[in-house]
Amino acid sequence: MVMGNFAKDISSKFENNKIKAMLNILYTANHITSFQNDFFKPFGLSPQQYNILRILRGAKQPIKVQTIKERMVERAPNLTRLTDKLCDKKLIKRIAYPEDRRVVLIEITKSGLELLDTIKLNNQTHQLLDKLTEDEAILLSNLLDKMR
């Protein structure tokens, strides 16, 4: 679907521009989610699993599950299930935490790092932002920060 004019896309009028903006953000978020789901499917990942792998790569050392949860873009109440699937695929591994048996550390594996490299080579998510200038991207990010 080619997107452009939100009001036309959903054939609607709005009470005011703030309501239109809020609904446009939700509509756009849904579009981005669909795009990401389609993009990551051939790699056998969900966007949340990809996010976990990126967090682990950036950490450069094993980290606690709680730390992953805090750093996730999209909060995942099912983090245990997501990490179980990544473990099954040998993309991450669990490490016992010597000081506290209840704590588990998570580390990305060589296979996980290789998958991230493959995804990076194929990544087309920038297409979503191609029509924005660098200044517009800064403005958009600042406006979204201001909203939160």
XYZ file of N, CA and C in Angstrom:
444
model
N 0.850 -1.180 0.000
C 0.000 0.000 0.000
C 0.892 1.238 0.000
N 0.629 2.158 -0.902
C 1.353 3.418 -0.920
C 0.656 4.361 0.045
N 1.444 4.910 0.936
C 0.873 5.811 1.926
C 1.271 7.230 1.573
N 0.468 8.170 1.970
C 0.812 9.554 1.712
C -0.009 10.478 2.571
N -1.277 10.600 2.240
C -2.155 11.502 2.970
C -3.022 10.675 3.903
N -2.748 10.803 5.184
C -3.425 9.980 6.196
C -4.943 10.107 6.111
N -5.462 11.327 6.033
C -6.916 11.539 6.000
C -7.538 10.827 4.800
N -6.879 10.904 3.647
C -7.387 10.223 2.448
C -7.246 8.708 2.574
N -6.099 8.268 3.144
C -5.864 6.827 3.287
C -6.985 6.143 4.056
N -7.505 6.810 5.079
C -8.554 6.176 5.873
C -9.928 6.815 5.634
N -9.996 7.695 4.648
C -11.256 8.368 4.285
C -11.959 8.944 5.515
N -11.271 9.850 6.157
C -11.832 10.373 7.398
C -11.492 11.854 7.581
N -12.321 12.506 8.391
C -12.059 13.870 8.835
C -11.888 13.819 10.346
N -11.263 14.839 10.906
C -10.915 14.795 12.323
C -11.427 16.029 13.039
N -11.730 15.830 14.313
C -12.244 16.895 15.171
C -11.263 18.067 15.252
N -9.963 17.730 15.359
C -8.933 18.773 15.367
C -7.600 18.146 14.963
N -6.592 18.979 14.795
C -5.291 18.498 14.319
C -4.545 17.653 15.338
N -4.802 17.854 16.623
C -4.131 17.025 17.634
C -4.657 15.590 17.577
N -5.959 15.448 17.412
C -6.537 14.101 17.271
C -6.034 13.462 15.981
N -5.995 14.245 14.908
C -5.483 13.732 13.634
C -4.038 13.269 13.802
N -3.212 14.057 14.487
C -1.809 13.693 14.696
C -1.689 12.394 15.492
N -2.465 12.265 16.557
C -2.410 11.054 17.380
C -2.797 9.820 16.564
N -3.885 9.923 15.834
C -4.323 8.786 15.019
C -3.326 8.500 13.898
N -2.712 9.526 13.357
C -1.705 9.345 12.313
C -0.484 8.612 12.873
N -0.089 8.943 14.095
C 1.033 8.243 14.736
C 0.699 6.763 14.910
N -0.494 6.472 15.386
C -0.913 5.075 15.569
C -0.968 4.340 14.233
N -1.513 4.994 13.223
C -1.616 4.420 11.877
C -0.216 4.141 11.314
N 0.684 5.097 11.485
C 2.053 4.949 10.993
C 2.791 3.866 11.761
N 2.594 3.795 13.067
C 3.228 2.749 13.882
C 2.793 1.368 13.399
N 1.517 1.227 13.066
C 1.011 -0.040 12.549
C 1.667 -0.371 11.203
N 1.821 0.638 10.365
C 2.474 0.446 9.058
C 3.922 -0.013 9.253
N 4.639 0.622 10.174
C 6.031 0.262 10.450
C 6.115 -1.163 10.993
N 5.203 -1.514 11.889
C 5.178 -2.866 12.453
C 4.967 -3.909 11.357
N 4.027 -3.664 10.464
C 3.775 -4.598 9.353
C 5.006 -4.727 8.463
N 5.626 -3.594 8.163
C 6.838 -3.588 7.339
C 7.937 -4.415 8.012
N 8.141 -4.204 9.321
C 9.180 -4.937 10.048
C 8.882 -6.432 10.106
N 7.627 -6.784 10.373
C 7.269 -8.207 10.418
C 7.582 -8.880 9.089
N 7.226 -8.226 7.990
C 7.506 -8.778 6.654
C 9.008 -8.867 6.394
N 9.743 -7.838 6.826
C 11.185 -7.806 6.591
C 11.910 -8.914 7.346
N 11.569 -9.131 8.628
C 12.300 -10.081 9.463
C 11.862 -11.536 9.269
N 10.691 -11.759 8.694
C 10.167 -13.119 8.519
C 11.156 -14.057 7.815
N 11.780 -13.665 6.692
C 12.721 -14.583 6.031
C 13.938 -14.959 6.890
N 14.233 -14.151 7.891
C 15.355 -14.436 8.787
C 14.920 -15.274 9.982
N 13.625 -15.596 10.061
C 13.108 -16.393 11.169
C 13.066 -15.644 12.486
N 12.955 -14.320 12.414
C 12.937 -13.487 13.615
C 11.697 -12.614 13.664
N 11.361 -12.191 14.871
C 10.377 -11.138 15.049
C 11.161 -9.847 15.277
N 10.529 -8.695 15.123
C 11.231 -7.440 15.424
C 11.756 -7.406 16.864
N 11.019 -7.985 17.804
C 11.458 -8.008 19.199
C 12.722 -8.861 19.375
N 12.768 -10.003 18.681
C 13.951 -10.857 18.761
C 15.160 -10.143 18.155
N 14.944 -9.443 17.065
C 16.016 -8.656 16.446
C 16.517 -7.606 17.427
N 15.603 -6.945 18.104
C 15.961 -5.929 19.086
C 16.826 -6.534 20.199
N 16.475 -7.726 20.665
C 17.260 -8.407 21.698
C 18.675 -8.674 21.192
N 18.792 -9.164 19.963
C 20.113 -9.434 19.394
C 20.946 -8.156 19.288
N 20.331 -7.072 18.877
C 21.049 -5.790 18.758
C 21.514 -5.298 20.131
N 20.670 -5.455 21.129
C 21.040 -5.048 22.491
C 22.244 -5.855 22.966
N 22.214 -7.155 22.725
C 23.307 -8.022 23.166
C 24.600 -7.713 22.411
N 24.491 -7.445 21.129
C 25.691 -7.079 20.363
C 26.285 -5.774 20.913
N 25.426 -4.810 21.186
C 25.887 -3.525 21.699
C 26.489 -3.613 23.093
N 26.029 -4.565 23.888
C 26.531 -4.713 25.260
C 27.973 -5.209 25.283
N 28.355 -5.956 24.271
C 29.719 -6.490 24.143
C 30.142 -7.415 25.288
N 29.193 -7.819 26.102
C 29.449 -8.775 27.187
C 28.108 -9.345 27.627
N 28.110 -10.475 28.315
C 26.839 -11.030 28.796
C 26.139 -10.039 29.733
N 24.822 -9.942 29.596
C 24.055 -9.033 30.457
C 22.837 -9.747 31.026
N 22.296 -9.166 32.092
C 21.129 -9.730 32.758
C 19.882 -9.531 31.891
N 18.926 -10.433 32.053
C 17.646 -10.340 31.345
C 16.973 -9.003 31.669
N 17.058 -8.587 32.900
C 16.445 -7.318 33.315
C 17.031 -6.141 32.530
N 18.310 -6.177 32.261
C 18.961 -5.117 31.487
C 18.422 -5.100 30.059
N 18.230 -6.284 29.488
C 17.648 -6.368 28.139
C 16.263 -5.736 28.158
N 15.467 -6.114 29.146
C 14.098 -5.599 29.262
C 14.090 -4.074 29.320
N 15.010 -3.500 30.078
C 15.085 -2.046 30.228
C 15.495 -1.340 28.941
N 16.273 -2.012 28.101
C 16.807 -1.391 26.881
C 15.949 -1.610 25.648
N 14.933 -2.446 25.756
C 14.115 -2.762 24.579
C 13.308 -1.549 24.118
N 13.229 -1.399 22.806
C 12.432 -0.329 22.210
C 10.963 -0.581 22.503
N 10.542 -1.808 22.280
C 9.158 -2.212 22.534
C 9.178 -3.177 23.713
N 8.591 -2.787 24.813
C 8.591 -3.624 26.005
C 7.925 -4.966 25.695
N 8.573 -6.040 26.116
C 8.070 -7.380 25.809
C 7.761 -8.123 27.102
N 6.484 -8.303 27.414
C 6.145 -9.059 28.620
C 6.526 -10.536 28.489
N 6.742 -10.976 27.267
C 7.067 -12.381 27.004
C 8.558 -12.559 26.719
N 9.399 -11.815 27.420
C 10.845 -11.840 27.169
C 11.432 -13.238 27.341
N 10.944 -13.981 28.307
C 11.456 -15.340 28.520
C 11.197 -16.207 27.285
N 9.996 -16.122 26.751
C 9.668 -16.903 25.551
C 10.523 -16.472 24.362
N 10.729 -15.163 24.219
C 11.555 -14.656 23.124
C 12.997 -15.162 23.243
N 13.541 -15.112 24.451
C 14.915 -15.592 24.633
C 14.999 -17.116 24.485
N 13.951 -17.833 24.896
C 13.926 -19.291 24.686
C 14.053 -19.614 23.199
N 13.302 -18.896 22.375
C 13.345 -19.148 20.924
C 14.712 -18.811 20.342
N 15.319 -17.727 20.825
C 16.653 -17.361 20.340
C 17.698 -18.383 20.786
N 17.523 -18.935 21.981
C 18.416 -20.007 22.460
C 18.261 -21.256 21.597
N 17.007 -21.615 21.305
C 16.741 -22.793 20.471
C 17.405 -22.662 19.103
N 17.481 -21.435 18.600
C 18.094 -21.175 17.291
C 19.607 -20.991 17.395
N 20.136 -21.120 18.625
C 21.574 -20.973 18.892
C 22.092 -19.570 18.549
N 21.226 -18.563 18.698
C 21.620 -17.183 18.419
C 22.079 -16.469 19.684
N 21.640 -16.997 20.827
C 22.088 -16.488 22.128
C 22.331 -17.683 23.041
N 23.005 -17.426 24.152
C 23.165 -18.490 25.150
C 23.009 -17.898 26.540
N 22.552 -18.745 27.429
C 22.387 -18.361 28.831
C 23.639 -18.766 29.598
N 24.002 -17.917 30.537
C 25.182 -18.183 31.372
C 24.753 -18.015 32.829
N 25.114 -18.987 33.648
C 24.796 -18.885 35.077
C 25.579 -17.725 35.682
N 24.914 -16.990 36.562
C 25.534 -15.852 37.242
C 26.091 -16.367 38.558
N 27.414 -16.358 38.731
C 28.013 -17.005 39.899
C 27.577 -16.432 41.253
N 27.326 -15.122 41.319
C 26.986 -14.513 42.606
C 25.545 -14.790 43.071
N 24.668 -15.126 42.108
C 23.260 -15.323 42.462
C 22.649 -16.317 41.476
N 22.301 -17.505 41.953
C 21.787 -18.554 41.065
C 20.478 -18.180 40.396
N 19.738 -17.218 40.974
C 18.457 -16.819 40.383
C 18.641 -15.933 39.159
N 19.833 -15.366 39.011
C 20.113 -14.445 37.911
C 20.756 -15.206 36.750
N 20.301 -14.900 35.552
C 20.856 -15.509 34.350
C 21.395 -14.394 33.461
N 22.588 -14.620 32.942
C 23.160 -13.686 31.980
C 22.890 -14.212 30.571
N 22.736 -13.298 29.634
C 22.480 -13.665 28.241
C 23.607 -13.111 27.393
N 24.078 -13.924 26.460
C 25.163 -13.508 25.568
C 24.801 -13.878 24.131
N 25.134 -13.019 23.200
C 24.918 -13.316 21.787
C 26.012 -14.283 21.331
N 25.647 -15.210 20.465
C 26.617 -16.186 19.953
C 27.198 -15.683 18.632
N 28.187 -16.417 18.149
C 28.791 -16.095 16.845
C 27.712 -16.153 15.757
N 26.824 -17.144 15.846
C 25.732 -17.263 14.868
C 24.809 -16.052 14.930
N 24.552 -15.580 16.137
C 23.715 -14.391 16.298
C 24.350 -13.169 15.667
N 25.658 -13.000 15.875
C 26.380 -11.874 15.281
C 26.384 -11.969 13.753
N 26.564 -13.185 13.247
C 26.562 -13.388 11.788
C 25.188 -13.073 11.199
N 24.128 -13.459 11.905
C 22.776 -13.152 11.424
C 22.556 -11.644 11.388
N 23.014 -10.930 12.405
C 22.880 -9.471 12.410
C 23.627 -8.853 11.230
N 24.800 -9.383 10.896
C 25.548 -8.882 9.736
C 24.774 -9.125 8.446
N 24.162 -10.300 8.326
C 23.366 -10.618 7.143
C 22.167 -9.686 7.035
N 21.496 -9.459 8.151
C 20.332 -8.563 8.162
C 20.758 -7.155 7.776
N 21.898 -6.717 8.286
C 22.388 -5.365 7.980
C 22.585 -5.195 6.470
N 23.110 -6.222 5.821
C 23.338 -6.158 4.374
C 22.028 -6.093 3.591
N 20.985 -6.675 4.134
C 19.687 -6.732 3.452
C 18.706 -5.672 3.937
N 19.106 -4.907 4.932
C 18.166 -4.007 5.598
C 17.654 -2.910 4.678
N 16.347 -2.868 4.566
C 15.709 -1.854 3.739
C 14.780 -0.967 4.569
N 14.908 -1.033 5.889
C 14.017 -0.228 6.720
C 14.248 1.254 6.506
N 15.428 1.607 6.003
C 15.670 3.014 5.711
C 14.710 3.551 4.658
N 14.120 2.657 3.857
C 13.125 3.071 2.854
C 11.982 3.845 3.497
N 11.659 3.498 4.713
C 10.568 4.168 5.402
C 10.875 5.644 5.641
N 12.149 5.973 5.679
C 12.557 7.336 6.011
C 13.200 8.068 4.835
N 13.256 7.439 3.677
C 13.922 8.033 2.515
C 13.391 9.407 2.132
N 12.124 9.647 2.363
C 11.529 10.917 1.936
C 11.789 12.061 2.908
N 12.384 11.737 4.072
C 12.696 12.771 5.055
C 14.122 13.266 4.865
N 14.312 14.559 5.005
C 15.665 15.105 5.038
C 16.238 14.828 6.426
N 17.521 15.048 6.592
C 18.158 14.865 7.897
C 17.528 15.814 8.919
N 17.283 17.059 8.519
C 16.663 18.032 9.430
C 15.243 17.620 9.806
N 14.487 17.081 8.854
C 13.122 16.617 9.147
C 13.149 15.428 10.109
N 14.130 14.545 9.939
C 14.255 13.392 10.838
C 14.549 13.867 12.263
N 15.400 14.873 12.389
C 15.706 15.444 13.716
C 14.449 16.059 14.308
N 13.727 16.829 13.508
C 12.501 17.472 13.977
C 11.478 16.421 14.416
N 11.289 15.396 13.593
C 10.334 14.340 13.927
C 10.714 13.669 15.247
N 11.974 13.329 15.385
C 12.432 12.683 16.616
C 12.217 13.593 17.823
N 12.533 14.864 17.667
C 12.343 15.805 18.773
C 10.865 15.961 19.128
N 9.993 15.990 18.127
C 8.557 16.103 18.399
C 8.025 14.866 19.118
N 8.488 13.703 18.710
C 8.052 12.469 19.376
C 8.560 12.430 20.812
N 9.806 12.882 21.025
C 10.329 12.976 22.402
C 9.475 13.919 23.232
N 9.123 15.047 22.640
C 8.320 16.048 23.348
C 6.939 15.467 23.730
N 6.383 14.683 22.836
C 5.080 14.064 23.110
C 5.123 13.158 24.325
N 6.199 12.387 24.429
C 6.341 11.447 25.562
C 6.736 12.187 26.813
